Amino acid sequence: MTSGIYPTVIELHRGDQRSVSIEGKCVDCSEWSTFTLQTQGHVRQVISYEIVLGNVERMQIGWINEKKYIENLSNEPHNGVGEEANSVGIDCCRGGLLLEGSFTKLEGLSIKAGSTILCDQKGHRWYVNGELVCSSNAADGTKQFEHSSGFPPAFNCVTTDIVPCFSGKGIWTVTEVVLSCP
């Protein structure tokens, strides 16, 4: 989708605004913070997005059920996407999947500066440098989520409340966004 016709915007969700610089789709933050990727001025939903990492610390990339996430947000300011209820994310530092605070190691997963992470189908498939590393679909032949139904009920792909979310410190760029059809 053309970003000028159907724009998206990165918004600071948790953290100190003074430590954050957002230029287009590039984030540079000197303190650990959490961001969302929101649509702007249209009803299409983000169904897939890609991030290229620069030098980052404790980067977590994923999705939240925004309404339920905000309602149940803990008082721990250093929790990121996947560490809170109603969120799921790839933990780039530990090399695994975070699902509502539960961590699952993804053996052999190596993420570093320059890596590309694609969060596909609202978090049902995860690619690192073009390789499928985790999926909620057993037919994909890779590490399947621990929950037999994929996501907990809050993560029904039909809902419009599922939005991209990423937490970390350092520099990264959202390089591609795929939106739903009307």
CSV table of N, CA and C in Angstrom, one decimal:
chain,number,residue,atom,x,y,z
A,1,MET,N,0.8,-1.2,0.0
A,1,MET,CA,0.0,0.0,0.0
A,1,MET,C,0.9,1.2,0.0
A,2,THR,N,0.4,2.3,-0.7
A,2,THR,CA,1.2,3.5,-0.7
A,2,THR,C,1.0,4.3,0.6
A,3,SER,N,2.1,4.5,1.3
A,3,SER,CA,1.9,5.1,2.6
A,3,SER,C,1.4,6.5,2.6
A,4,GLY,N,1.5,7.2,1.5
A,4,GLY,CA,0.9,8.6,1.4
A,4,GLY,C,-0.6,8.5,1.2
A,5,ILE,N,-1.2,7.5,0.6
A,5,ILE,CA,-2.6,7.4,0.4
A,5,ILE,C,-3.2,6.8,1.7
A,6,TYR,N,-2.6,5.8,2.3
A,6,TYR,CA,-3.1,5.1,3.5
A,6,TYR,C,-2.0,5.2,4.6
A,7,PRO,N,-1.8,6.4,5.2
A,7,PRO,CA,-0.7,6.5,6.1
A,7,PRO,C,-0.8,5.8,7.4
A,8,THR,N,0.4,5.5,7.9
A,8,THR,CA,0.6,4.9,9.3
A,8,THR,C,1.5,5.8,10.0
A,9,VAL,N,1.4,5.8,11.3
A,9,VAL,CA,2.3,6.7,12.1
A,9,VAL,C,2.8,5.9,13.4
A,10,ILE,N,4.0,6.1,13.7
A,10,ILE,CA,4.6,5.5,15.0
A,10,ILE,C,4.3,6.5,16.1
A,11,GLU,N,3.7,5.9,17.2
A,11,GLU,CA,3.3,6.7,18.4
A,11,GLU,C,4.0,6.1,19.6
A,12,LEU,N,4.5,7.0,20.4
A,12,LEU,CA,5.1,6.6,21.7
A,12,LEU,C,4.0,6.1,22.6
A,13,HIS,N,4.1,4.9,23.1
A,13,HIS,CA,3.0,4.3,24.0
A,13,HIS,C,3.4,4.4,25.5
A,14,ARG,N,4.7,4.1,25.7
A,14,ARG,CA,5.2,4.1,27.1
A,14,ARG,C,6.7,4.5,27.1
A,15,GLY,N,7.1,5.5,27.8
A,15,GLY,CA,8.4,6.0,27.9
A,15,GLY,C,8.5,7.5,28.0
A,16,ASP,N,9.7,8.1,28.0
A,16,ASP,CA,9.9,9.5,28.1
A,16,ASP,C,10.0,10.2,26.7
A,17,GLN,N,9.1,11.0,26.4
A,17,GLN,CA,9.1,11.7,25.1
A,17,GLN,C,10.4,12.4,24.8
A,18,ARG,N,11.1,12.9,25.8
A,18,ARG,CA,12.4,13.6,25.7
A,18,ARG,C,13.5,12.7,25.2
A,19,SER,N,13.4,11.4,25.4
A,19,SER,CA,14.4,10.5,24.9
A,19,SER,C,14.2,9.9,23.6
A,20,VAL,N,13.1,10.3,22.9
A,20,VAL,CA,12.7,9.7,21.6
A,20,VAL,C,12.7,10.7,20.5
A,21,SER,N,13.2,10.2,19.3
A,21,SER,CA,13.1,10.9,18.1
A,21,SER,C,12.5,10.0,17.0
A,22,ILE,N,11.4,10.4,16.4
A,22,ILE,CA,10.8,9.7,15.3
A,22,ILE,C,10.8,10.5,14.1
A,23,GLU,N,11.5,10.0,13.1
A,23,GLU,CA,11.6,10.7,11.8
A,23,GLU,C,11.0,9.7,10.7
A,24,GLY,N,9.8,10.0,10.3
A,24,GLY,CA,9.1,9.1,9.4
A,24,GLY,C,8.9,7.8,10.1
A,25,LYS,N,9.5,6.7,9.6
A,25,LYS,CA,9.3,5.4,10.1
A,25,LYS,C,10.6,4.9,10.9
A,26,CYS,N,11.5,5.9,11.2
A,26,CYS,CA,12.7,5.5,11.9
A,26,CYS,C,12.6,6.0,13.3
A,27,VAL,N,12.9,5.1,14.3
A,27,VAL,CA,12.9,5.5,15.7
A,27,VAL,C,14.3,5.5,16.2
A,28,ASP,N,14.6,6.5,17.0
A,28,ASP,CA,15.9,6.6,17.7
A,28,ASP,C,15.6,7.0,19.2
A,29,CYS,N,15.8,6.0,20.1
A,29,CYS,CA,15.5,6.4,21.5
A,29,CYS,C,16.6,6.0,22.4
A,30,SER,N,16.9,6.9,23.3
A,30,SER,CA,18.1,6.8,24.2
A,30,SER,C,17.7,6.1,25.5
A,31,GLU,N,16.4,5.9,25.8
A,31,GLU,CA,15.9,5.2,26.9
A,31,GLU,C,14.9,4.1,26.4
A,32,TRP,N,14.8,3.0,27.1
A,32,TRP,CA,13.9,2.0,26.8
A,32,TRP,C,12.4,2.5,26.7
A,33,SER,N,11.7,2.2,25.6
A,33,SER,CA,10.4,2.8,25.4
A,33,SER,C,9.6,1.8,24.6
A,34,THR,N,8.3,2.0,24.6
A,34,THR,CA,7.3,1.1,23.8
A,34,THR,C,6.5,2.0,22.9
A,35,PHE,N,6.3,1.5,21.6
A,35,PHE,CA,5.7,2.3,20.6
A,35,PHE,C,4.6,1.4,19.9
A,36,THR,N,3.6,2.1,19.3
A,36,THR,CA,2.7,1.4,18.5
A,36,THR,C,2.7,2.0,17.1
A,37,LEU,N,2.3,1.2,16.1
A,37,LEU,CA,2.2,1.6,14.7
A,37,LEU,C,0.7,1.7,14.4
A,38,GLN,N,0.2,2.9,14.2
A,38,GLN,CA,-1.2,3.2,14.1
A,38,GLN,C,-1.6,3.6,12.6
A,39,THR,N,-2.8,3.3,12.2
A,39,THR,CA,-3.2,3.8,10.9
A,39,THR,C,-3.7,5.3,11.2
A,40,GLN,N,-3.7,6.1,10.1
A,40,GLN,CA,-4.1,7.5,10.3
A,40,GLN,C,-5.0,7.9,9.2
A,41,GLY,N,-6.3,8.2,9.6
A,41,GLY,CA,-7.2,8.8,8.6
A,41,GLY,C,-7.9,7.8,7.7
A,42,HIS,N,-7.9,6.5,8.0
A,42,HIS,CA,-8.5,5.5,7.2
A,42,HIS,C,-8.9,4.3,8.1
A,43,VAL,N,-9.7,3.4,7.6
A,43,VAL,CA,-10.1,2.2,8.4
A,43,VAL,C,-9.4,0.9,8.1
A,44,ARG,N,-8.4,1.0,7.2
A,44,ARG,CA,-7.6,-0.3,6.9
A,44,ARG,C,-6.8,-0.6,8.1
A,45,GLN,N,-6.5,-1.9,8.3
A,45,GLN,CA,-5.8,-2.4,9.5
A,45,GLN,C,-4.4,-2.8,9.0
A,46,VAL,N,-3.4,-2.7,9.9
A,46,VAL,CA,-2.1,-3.2,9.6
A,46,VAL,C,-2.2,-4.7,9.8
A,47,ILE,N,-1.8,-5.5,8.8
A,47,ILE,CA,-1.9,-7.0,8.9
A,47,ILE,C,-0.5,-7.6,8.9
A,48,SER,N,0.5,-6.8,8.5
A,48,SER,CA,1.9,-7.3,8.5
A,48,SER,C,2.8,-6.0,8.5
A,49,TYR,N,3.9,-6.2,9.1
A,49,TYR,CA,4.9,-5.1,9.1
A,49,TYR,C,6.3,-5.7,9.3
A,50,GLU,N,7.3,-4.9,8.8
A,50,GLU,CA,8.7,-5.3,8.9
A,50,GLU,C,9.5,-4.3,9.5
A,51,ILE,N,10.5,-4.7,10.3
A,51,ILE,CA,11.4,-3.8,11.0
A,51,ILE,C,12.9,-4.2,10.7
A,52,VAL,N,13.7,-3.3,10.4
A,52,VAL,CA,15.2,-3.5,10.2
A,52,VAL,C,15.8,-2.9,11.5
A,53,LEU,N,16.6,-3.7,12.2
A,53,LEU,CA,17.3,-3.2,13.4
A,53,LEU,C,18.6,-2.5,13.1
A,54,GLY,N,18.8,-1.4,13.8
A,54,GLY,CA,20.1,-0.8,13.9
A,54,GLY,C,20.8,-1.4,15.2
A,55,ASN,N,21.5,-0.5,15.9
A,55,ASN,CA,22.0,-0.9,17.2
A,55,ASN,C,20.9,-0.8,18.2
A,56,VAL,N,20.5,-1.9,18.8
A,56,VAL,CA,19.4,-1.9,19.7
A,56,VAL,C,19.7,-2.6,21.0
A,57,GLU,N,19.0,-2.4,22.0
A,57,GLU,CA,19.0,-3.1,23.3
A,57,GLU,C,17.7,-3.6,23.7
A,58,ARG,N,17.6,-4.9,24.0
A,58,ARG,CA,16.4,-5.5,24.5
A,58,ARG,C,15.2,-5.3,23.6
A,59,MET,N,15.3,-5.4,22.4
A,59,MET,CA,14.3,-5.1,21.4
A,59,MET,C,13.2,-6.2,21.4
A,60,GLN,N,12.0,-5.8,21.4
A,60,GLN,CA,10.8,-6.8,21.4
A,60,GLN,C,9.9,-6.2,20.3
A,61,ILE,N,9.5,-7.1,19.4
A,61,ILE,CA,8.7,-6.7,18.3
A,61,ILE,C,7.4,-7.6,18.2
A,62,GLY,N,6.2,-7.0,18.2
A,62,GLY,CA,5.0,-7.8,18.1
A,62,GLY,C,3.7,-7.1,17.9
A,63,TRP,N,2.7,-7.5,18.7
A,63,TRP,CA,1.4,-7.1,18.5
A,63,TRP,C,0.7,-7.0,19.9
A,64,ILE,N,-0.3,-6.1,20.0
A,64,ILE,CA,-1.1,-6.0,21.2
A,64,ILE,C,-2.6,-5.9,20.8
A,65,ASN,N,-3.4,-6.4,21.7
A,65,ASN,CA,-4.8,-6.2,21.5
A,65,ASN,C,-5.0,-4.8,22.3
A,66,GLU,N,-5.0,-3.7,21.6
A,66,GLU,CA,-4.8,-2.4,22.2
A,66,GLU,C,-5.8,-2.1,23.3
A,67,LYS,N,-7.1,-2.4,23.0
A,67,LYS,CA,-8.1,-2.1,24.1
A,67,LYS,C,-7.8,-2.8,25.3
A,68,LYS,N,-7.7,-4.2,25.2
A,68,LYS,CA,-7.5,-5.0,26.4
A,68,LYS,C,-6.1,-4.8,27.0
A,69,TYR,N,-5.1,-4.5,26.2
A,69,TYR,CA,-3.7,-4.2,26.7
A,69,TYR,C,-3.7,-3.0,27.6
A,70,ILE,N,-4.3,-1.9,27.2
A,70,ILE,CA,-4.4,-0.7,27.9
A,70,ILE,C,-5.2,-0.9,29.2
A,71,GLU,N,-6.3,-1.6,29.1
A,71,GLU,CA,-7.1,-1.8,30.3
A,71,GLU,C,-6.4,-2.6,31.4
A,72,ASN,N,-5.4,-3.5,31.0
A,72,ASN,CA,-4.8,-4.4,31.9
A,72,ASN,C,-3.3,-4.1,32.1
A,73,LEU,N,-2.8,-2.9,31.7
A,73,LEU,CA,-1.4,-2.6,31.7
A,73,LEU,C,-0.9,-2.6,33.2
A,74,SER,N,0.2,-3.2,33.4
A,74,SER,CA,0.8,-3.2,34.8
A,74,SER,C,1.5,-1.9,35.1
A,75,ASN,N,1.9,-1.8,36.3
A,75,ASN,CA,2.6,-0.6,36.7
A,75,ASN,C,4.1,-0.7,36.5
A,76,GLU,N,4.6,-1.8,35.8
A,76,GLU,CA,6.0,-2.0,35.6
A,76,GLU,C,6.4,-1.3,34.3
A,77,PRO,N,7.0,-0.1,34.3
A,77,PRO,CA,7.3,0.7,33.1
A,77,PRO,C,8.3,0.0,32.2
A,78,HIS,N,9.0,-1.0,32.6
A,78,HIS,CA,10.0,-1.7,31.8
A,78,HIS,C,9.5,-2.9,31.1
A,79,ASN,N,8.2,-3.2,31.3
A,79,ASN,CA,7.6,-4.3,30.5
A,79,ASN,C,7.4,-3.9,29.1
A,80,GLY,N,7.7,-4.8,28.2
A,80,GLY,CA,7.5,-4.5,26.8
A,80,GLY,C,6.5,-5.4,26.2
A,81,VAL,N,6.4,-5.3,24.8
A,81,VAL,CA,5.4,-6.1,24.1
A,81,VAL,C,5.7,-7.6,24.3
A,82,GLY,N,4.7,-8.4,24.7
A,82,GLY,CA,4.9,-9.8,25.0
A,82,GLY,C,5.1,-10.0,26.5
A,83,GLU,N,5.5,-9.0,27.2
A,83,GLU,CA,5.6,-9.2,28.7
A,83,GLU,C,4.4,-8.9,29.5
A,84,GLU,N,3.4,-8.2,28.8
A,84,GLU,CA,2.2,-7.8,29.4
A,84,GLU,C,1.0,-8.7,28.9
A,85,ALA,N,-0.1,-8.7,29.7
A,85,ALA,CA,-1.3,-9.4,29.2
A,85,ALA,C,-1.7,-8.8,27.9
A,86,ASN,N,-2.3,-9.6,27.0
A,86,ASN,CA,-2.8,-9.2,25.7
A,86,ASN,C,-1.8,-8.7,24.8
A,87,SER,N,-0.6,-9.3,24.8
A,87,SER,CA,0.5,-8.9,23.9
A,87,SER,C,1.4,-10.1,23.6
A,88,VAL,N,2.0,-10.1,22.4
A,88,VAL,CA,2.8,-11.2,21.9
A,88,VAL,C,4.0,-10.5,21.2
A,89,GLY,N,5.2,-11.0,21.3
A,89,GLY,CA,6.3,-10.4,20.6
A,89,GLY,C,7.5,-11.4,20.5
A,90,ILE,N,8.4,-11.1,19.5
A,90,ILE,CA,9.7,-11.7,19.4
A,90,ILE,C,10.6,-11.0,20.3
A,91,ASP,N,11.3,-11.7,21.2
A,91,ASP,CA,12.3,-11.1,22.1
A,91,ASP,C,13.7,-11.2,21.4
A,92,CYS,N,14.2,-10.2,20.8
A,92,CYS,CA,15.4,-10.2,20.0
A,92,CYS,C,16.6,-10.5,20.8
A,93,CYS,N,16.7,-10.1,22.1
A,93,CYS,CA,17.8,-10.3,22.9
A,93,CYS,C,17.9,-11.7,23.4
A,94,ARG,N,16.8,-12.3,23.8
A,94,ARG,CA,16.9,-13.7,24.4
A,94,ARG,C,16.6,-14.7,23.3
A,95,GLY,N,16.2,-14.3,22.1
A,95,GLY,CA,16.0,-15.2,21.0
A,95,GLY,C,14.8,-16.1,21.2
A,96,GLY,N,13.6,-15.5,21.4
A,96,GLY,CA,12.4,-16.4,21.6
A,96,GLY,C,11.2,-15.6,21.5
A,97,LEU,N,10.1,-16.3,21.8
A,97,LEU,CA,8.7,-15.7,21.7
A,97,LEU,C,8.2,-15.4,23.1
A,98,LEU,N,7.7,-14.2,23.2
A,98,LEU,CA,7.0,-13.8,24.5
A,98,LEU,C,5.5,-13.7,24.2
A,99,LEU,N,4.7,-14.5,25.0
A,99,LEU,CA,3.3,-14.5,24.8
A,99,LEU,C,2.7,-14.2,26.2
A,100,GLU,N,2.2,-13.0,26.4
A,100,GLU,CA,1.6,-12.6,27.7
A,100,GLU,C,2.4,-12.9,28.9
A,101,GLY,N,3.7,-12.7,28.7
A,101,GLY,CA,4.7,-12.9,29.8
A,101,GLY,C,5.4,-14.2,29.9
A,102,SER,N,4.9,-15.2,29.1
A,102,SER,CA,5.5,-16.5,29.0
A,102,SER,C,6.6,-16.5,27.9
A,103,PHE,N,7.8,-16.9,28.2
A,103,PHE,CA,8.9,-16.9,27.2
A,103,PHE,C,9.1,-18.4,26.7
A,104,THR,N,9.2,-18.5,25.4
A,104,THR,CA,9.6,-19.8,24.7
A,104,THR,C,10.8,-19.5,23.9
A,105,LYS,N,11.9,-20.2,24.2
A,105,LYS,CA,13.2,-20.1,23.4
A,105,LYS,C,13.0,-20.7,22.0
A,106,LEU,N,13.5,-20.0,21.0
A,106,LEU,CA,13.5,-20.4,19.6
A,106,LEU,C,14.9,-20.8,19.3
A,107,GLU,N,15.2,-22.1,19.4
A,107,GLU,CA,16.6,-22.6,19.2
A,107,GLU,C,17.2,-22.1,17.9
A,108,GLY,N,18.4,-21.6,18.0
A,108,GLY,CA,19.1,-21.2,16.8
A,108,GLY,C,18.8,-19.8,16.3
A,109,LEU,N,17.9,-19.1,17.0
A,109,LEU,CA,17.5,-17.8,16.5
A,109,LEU,C,18.6,-16.8,16.9
A,110,SER,N,19.1,-16.1,15.8
A,110,SER,CA,20.1,-15.1,16.0
A,110,SER,C,19.7,-13.8,15.4
A,111,ILE,N,19.5,-12.8,16.2
A,111,ILE,CA,19.1,-11.5,15.8
A,111,ILE,C,20.1,-10.5,16.2
A,112,LYS,N,20.6,-9.6,15.3
A,112,LYS,CA,21.6,-8.6,15.5
A,112,LYS,C,21.3,-7.4,14.7
A,113,ALA,N,22.2,-6.4,14.8
A,113,ALA,CA,22.0,-5.2,14.0
A,113,ALA,C,22.0,-5.6,12.5
A,114,GLY,N,21.1,-5.0,11.8
A,114,GLY,CA,20.9,-5.3,10.4
A,114,GLY,C,19.9,-6.4,10.1
A,115,SER,N,19.5,-7.1,11.1
A,115,SER,CA,18.4,-8.1,11.0
A,115,SER,C,17.1,-7.5,10.6
A,116,THR,N,16.3,-8.3,9.8
A,116,THR,CA,15.0,-7.9,9.4
A,116,THR,C,14.0,-8.8,10.0
A,117,ILE,N,13.0,-8.2,10.7
A,117,ILE,CA,12.0,-9.0,11.4
A,117,ILE,C,10.7,-8.7,10.7
A,118,LEU,N,10.0,-9.7,10.2
A,118,LEU,CA,8.7,-9.5,9.6
A,118,LEU,C,7.6,-10.2,10.5
A,119,CYS,N,6.7,-9.4,10.9
A,119,CYS,CA,5.5,-9.9,11.7
A,119,CYS,C,4.3,-10.0,10.8
A,120,ASP,N,4.0,-11.2,10.4
A,120,ASP,CA,3.0,-11.4,9.4
A,120,ASP,C,1.7,-11.9,10.0
A,121,GLN,N,0.6,-11.7,9.3
A,121,GLN,CA,-0.7,-12.1,9.7
A,121,GLN,C,-1.1,-11.8,11.1
A,122,LYS,N,-0.9,-10.5,11.4
A,122,LYS,CA,-1.2,-10.0,12.8
A,122,LYS,C,-0.5,-10.9,13.9
A,123,GLY,N,0.7,-11.3,13.6
A,123,GLY,CA,1.5,-12.0,14.6
A,123,GLY,C,1.3,-13.5,14.6
A,124,HIS,N,0.7,-14.1,13.6
A,124,HIS,CA,0.6,-15.5,13.5
A,124,HIS,C,1.8,-16.2,12.8
A,125,ARG,N,2.6,-15.4,12.1
A,125,ARG,CA,3.8,-15.9,11.5
A,125,ARG,C,4.9,-14.9,11.7
A,126,TRP,N,6.2,-15.4,12.0
A,126,TRP,CA,7.3,-14.5,12.3
A,126,TRP,C,8.5,-15.0,11.4
A,127,TYR,N,9.1,-14.0,10.7
A,127,TYR,CA,10.2,-14.3,9.9
A,127,TYR,C,11.4,-13.4,10.4
A,128,VAL,N,12.6,-14.0,10.4
A,128,VAL,CA,13.8,-13.3,10.7
A,128,VAL,C,14.7,-13.5,9.5
A,129,ASN,N,15.1,-12.4,8.9
A,129,ASN,CA,16.0,-12.4,7.7
A,129,ASN,C,15.4,-13.4,6.6
A,130,GLY,N,14.1,-13.3,6.4
A,130,GLY,CA,13.4,-14.1,5.4
A,130,GLY,C,13.1,-15.5,5.8
A,131,GLU,N,13.5,-16.0,6.9
A,131,GLU,CA,13.3,-17.4,7.4
A,131,GLU,C,12.2,-17.4,8.4
A,132,LEU,N,11.2,-18.3,8.1
A,132,LEU,CA,10.1,-18.5,9.1
A,132,LEU,C,10.6,-19.1,10.3
A,133,VAL,N,10.5,-18.5,11.5
A,133,VAL,CA,11.0,-19.0,12.7
A,133,VAL,C,10.0,-19.4,13.7
A,134,CYS,N,8.7,-18.9,13.6
A,134,CYS,CA,7.7,-19.3,14.5
A,134,CYS,C,6.3,-19.0,13.9
A,135,SER,N,5.4,-19.9,14.2
A,135,SER,CA,4.0,-19.8,13.5
A,135,SER,C,3.0,-20.4,14.5
A,136,SER,N,1.8,-19.9,14.3
A,136,SER,CA,0.6,-20.5,15.1
A,136,SER,C,0.0,-21.6,14.3
A,137,ASN,N,0.5,-21.9,13.1
A,137,ASN,CA,0.0,-22.9,12.2
A,137,ASN,C,1.0,-24.1,12.1
A,138,ALA,N,0.5,-25.2,12.6
A,138,ALA,CA,1.4,-26.4,12.7
A,138,ALA,C,1.8,-26.9,11.3
A,139,ALA,N,1.1,-26.6,10.3
A,139,ALA,CA,1.4,-27.0,8.9
A,139,ALA,C,2.7,-26.3,8.4
A,140,ASP,N,3.1,-25.2,9.1
A,140,ASP,CA,4.2,-24.4,8.6
A,140,ASP,C,5.5,-25.2,8.9
A,141,GLY,N,5.5,-26.2,9.7
A,141,GLY,CA,6.7,-27.0,9.9
A,141,GLY,C,7.8,-26.3,10.7
A,142,THR,N,7.5,-25.3,11.6
A,142,THR,CA,8.5,-24.6,12.4
A,142,THR,C,7.9,-24.6,13.8
A,143,LYS,N,8.6,-24.0,14.7
A,143,LYS,CA,8.2,-23.9,16.1
A,143,LYS,C,6.8,-23.3,16.2
A,144,GLN,N,5.9,-24.1,16.8
A,144,GLN,CA,4.5,-23.6,16.9
A,144,GLN,C,4.3,-23.0,18.3
A,145,PHE,N,3.4,-22.1,18.4
A,145,PHE,CA,3.1,-21.5,19.7
A,145,PHE,C,2.7,-22.5,20.7
A,146,GLU,N,3.0,-22.3,21.9
A,146,GLU,CA,2.7,-23.3,23.0
A,146,GLU,C,1.1,-23.4,23.1
A,147,HIS,N,0.4,-22.4,22.9
A,147,HIS,CA,-1.1,-22.5,23.0
A,147,HIS,C,-1.6,-23.2,21.8
A,148,SER,N,-2.4,-24.2,22.0
A,148,SER,CA,-2.9,-25.0,20.9
A,148,SER,C,-3.8,-24.2,19.9
A,149,SER,N,-4.4,-23.1,20.4
A,149,SER,CA,-5.2,-22.3,19.5
A,149,SER,C,-4.4,-21.1,18.9
A,150,GLY,N,-3.1,-21.1,19.1
A,150,GLY,CA,-2.3,-20.0,18.7
A,150,GLY,C,-2.3,-18.9,19.7
A,151,PHE,N,-3.1,-17.9,19.6
A,151,PHE,CA,-3.2,-16.8,20.5
A,151,PHE,C,-4.3,-17.1,21.5
A,152,PRO,N,-4.2,-16.4,22.7
A,152,PRO,CA,-5.3,-16.4,23.6
A,152,PRO,C,-6.5,-15.7,23.0
A,153,PRO,N,-7.7,-15.8,23.6
A,153,PRO,CA,-8.9,-15.2,23.0
A,153,PRO,C,-8.7,-13.7,22.6
A,154,ALA,N,-7.9,-13.0,23.4
A,154,ALA,CA,-7.8,-11.6,23.1
A,154,ALA,C,-7.1,-11.3,21.7
A,155,PHE,N,-6.5,-12.4,21.1
A,155,PHE,CA,-5.8,-12.2,19.9
A,155,PHE,C,-6.6,-12.9,18.7
A,156,ASN,N,-7.8,-12.6,18.6
A,156,ASN,CA,-8.6,-13.0,17.5
A,156,ASN,C,-8.3,-12.1,16.3
A,157,CYS,N,-7.8,-12.7,15.2
A,157,CYS,CA,-7.4,-11.8,14.0
A,157,CYS,C,-8.5,-11.0,13.5
A,158,VAL,N,-9.8,-11.4,13.8
A,158,VAL,CA,-10.9,-10.6,13.2
A,158,VAL,C,-11.0,-9.3,13.8
A,159,THR,N,-10.7,-9.1,15.1
A,159,THR,CA,-10.8,-7.9,15.8
A,159,THR,C,-10.0,-6.8,15.2
A,160,THR,N,-10.5,-5.5,15.3
A,160,THR,CA,-9.7,-4.4,14.8
A,160,THR,C,-8.8,-3.8,15.8
A,161,ASP,N,-8.8,-4.4,17.0
A,161,ASP,CA,-8.0,-3.9,18.1
A,161,ASP,C,-6.5,-4.4,18.1
A,162,ILE,N,-6.2,-5.3,17.2
A,162,ILE,CA,-4.8,-5.8,17.2
A,162,ILE,C,-3.9,-4.8,16.4
A,163,VAL,N,-2.9,-4.3,17.1
A,163,VAL,CA,-2.0,-3.3,16.4
A,163,VAL,C,-0.6,-3.6,16.7
A,164,PRO,N,0.3,-3.3,15.7
A,164,PRO,CA,1.7,-3.5,15.9
A,164,PRO,C,2.3,-2.7,17.1
A,165,CYS,N,3.2,-3.3,17.8
A,165,CYS,CA,3.8,-2.7,19.0
A,165,CYS,C,5.3,-3.2,19.1
A,166,PHE,N,6.2,-2.3,19.4
A,166,PHE,CA,7.6,-2.6,19.6
A,166,PHE,C,8.2,-1.9,20.7
A,167,SER,N,9.1,-2.5,21.4
A,167,SER,CA,9.7,-2.0,22.6
A,167,SER,C,11.2,-2.1,22.5
A,168,GLY,N,12.0,-1.1,22.9
A,168,GLY,CA,13.4,-1.3,22.9
A,168,GLY,C,14.1,0.1,23.1
A,169,LYS,N,15.4,0.0,23.0
A,169,LYS,CA,16.3,1.2,23.1
A,169,LYS,C,17.3,1.1,22.0
A,170,GLY,N,17.5,2.2,21.3
A,170,GLY,CA,18.4,2.2,20.1
A,170,GLY,C,17.7,2.8,18.9
A,171,ILE,N,18.1,2.2,17.7
A,171,ILE,CA,17.7,2.7,16.5
A,171,ILE,C,17.1,1.6,15.6
A,172,TRP,N,15.9,1.8,15.1
A,172,TRP,CA,15.3,0.8,14.1
A,172,TRP,C,14.4,1.5,13.2
A,173,THR,N,14.1,0.8,12.1
A,173,THR,CA,13.2,1.4,11.0
A,173,THR,C,12.1,0.5,10.6
A,174,VAL,N,10.9,0.9,10.6
A,174,VAL,CA,9.8,0.2,10.0
A,174,VAL,C,9.9,0.4,8.5
A,175,THR,N,10.2,-0.7,7.8
A,175,THR,CA,10.5,-0.6,6.4
A,175,THR,C,9.4,-1.0,5.4
A,176,GLU,N,8.4,-1.8,6.0
A,176,GLU,CA,7.3,-2.2,5.1
A,176,GLU,C,6.1,-2.4,6.0
A,177,VAL,N,4.9,-1.9,5.5
A,177,VAL,CA,3.6,-2.1,6.2
A,177,VAL,C,2.6,-2.6,5.1
A,178,VAL,N,1.9,-3.7,5.5
A,178,VAL,CA,0.9,-4.2,4.6
A,178,VAL,C,-0.5,-4.0,5.3
A,179,LEU,N,-1.4,-3.4,4.6
A,179,LEU,CA,-2.7,-3.1,5.1
A,179,LEU,C,-3.8,-4.0,4.6
A,180,SER,N,-4.9,-4.1,5.3
A,180,SER,CA,-6.0,-4.9,4.9
A,180,SER,C,-6.7,-4.2,3.7
A,181,CYS,N,-7.4,-5.0,2.9
A,181,CYS,CA,-8.3,-4.4,1.9
A,181,CYS,C,-9.6,-3.9,2.6
A,182,PRO,N,-10.2,-2.9,2.0
A,182,PRO,CA,-11.4,-2.3,2.6
A,182,PRO,C,-12.5,-3.3,2.7
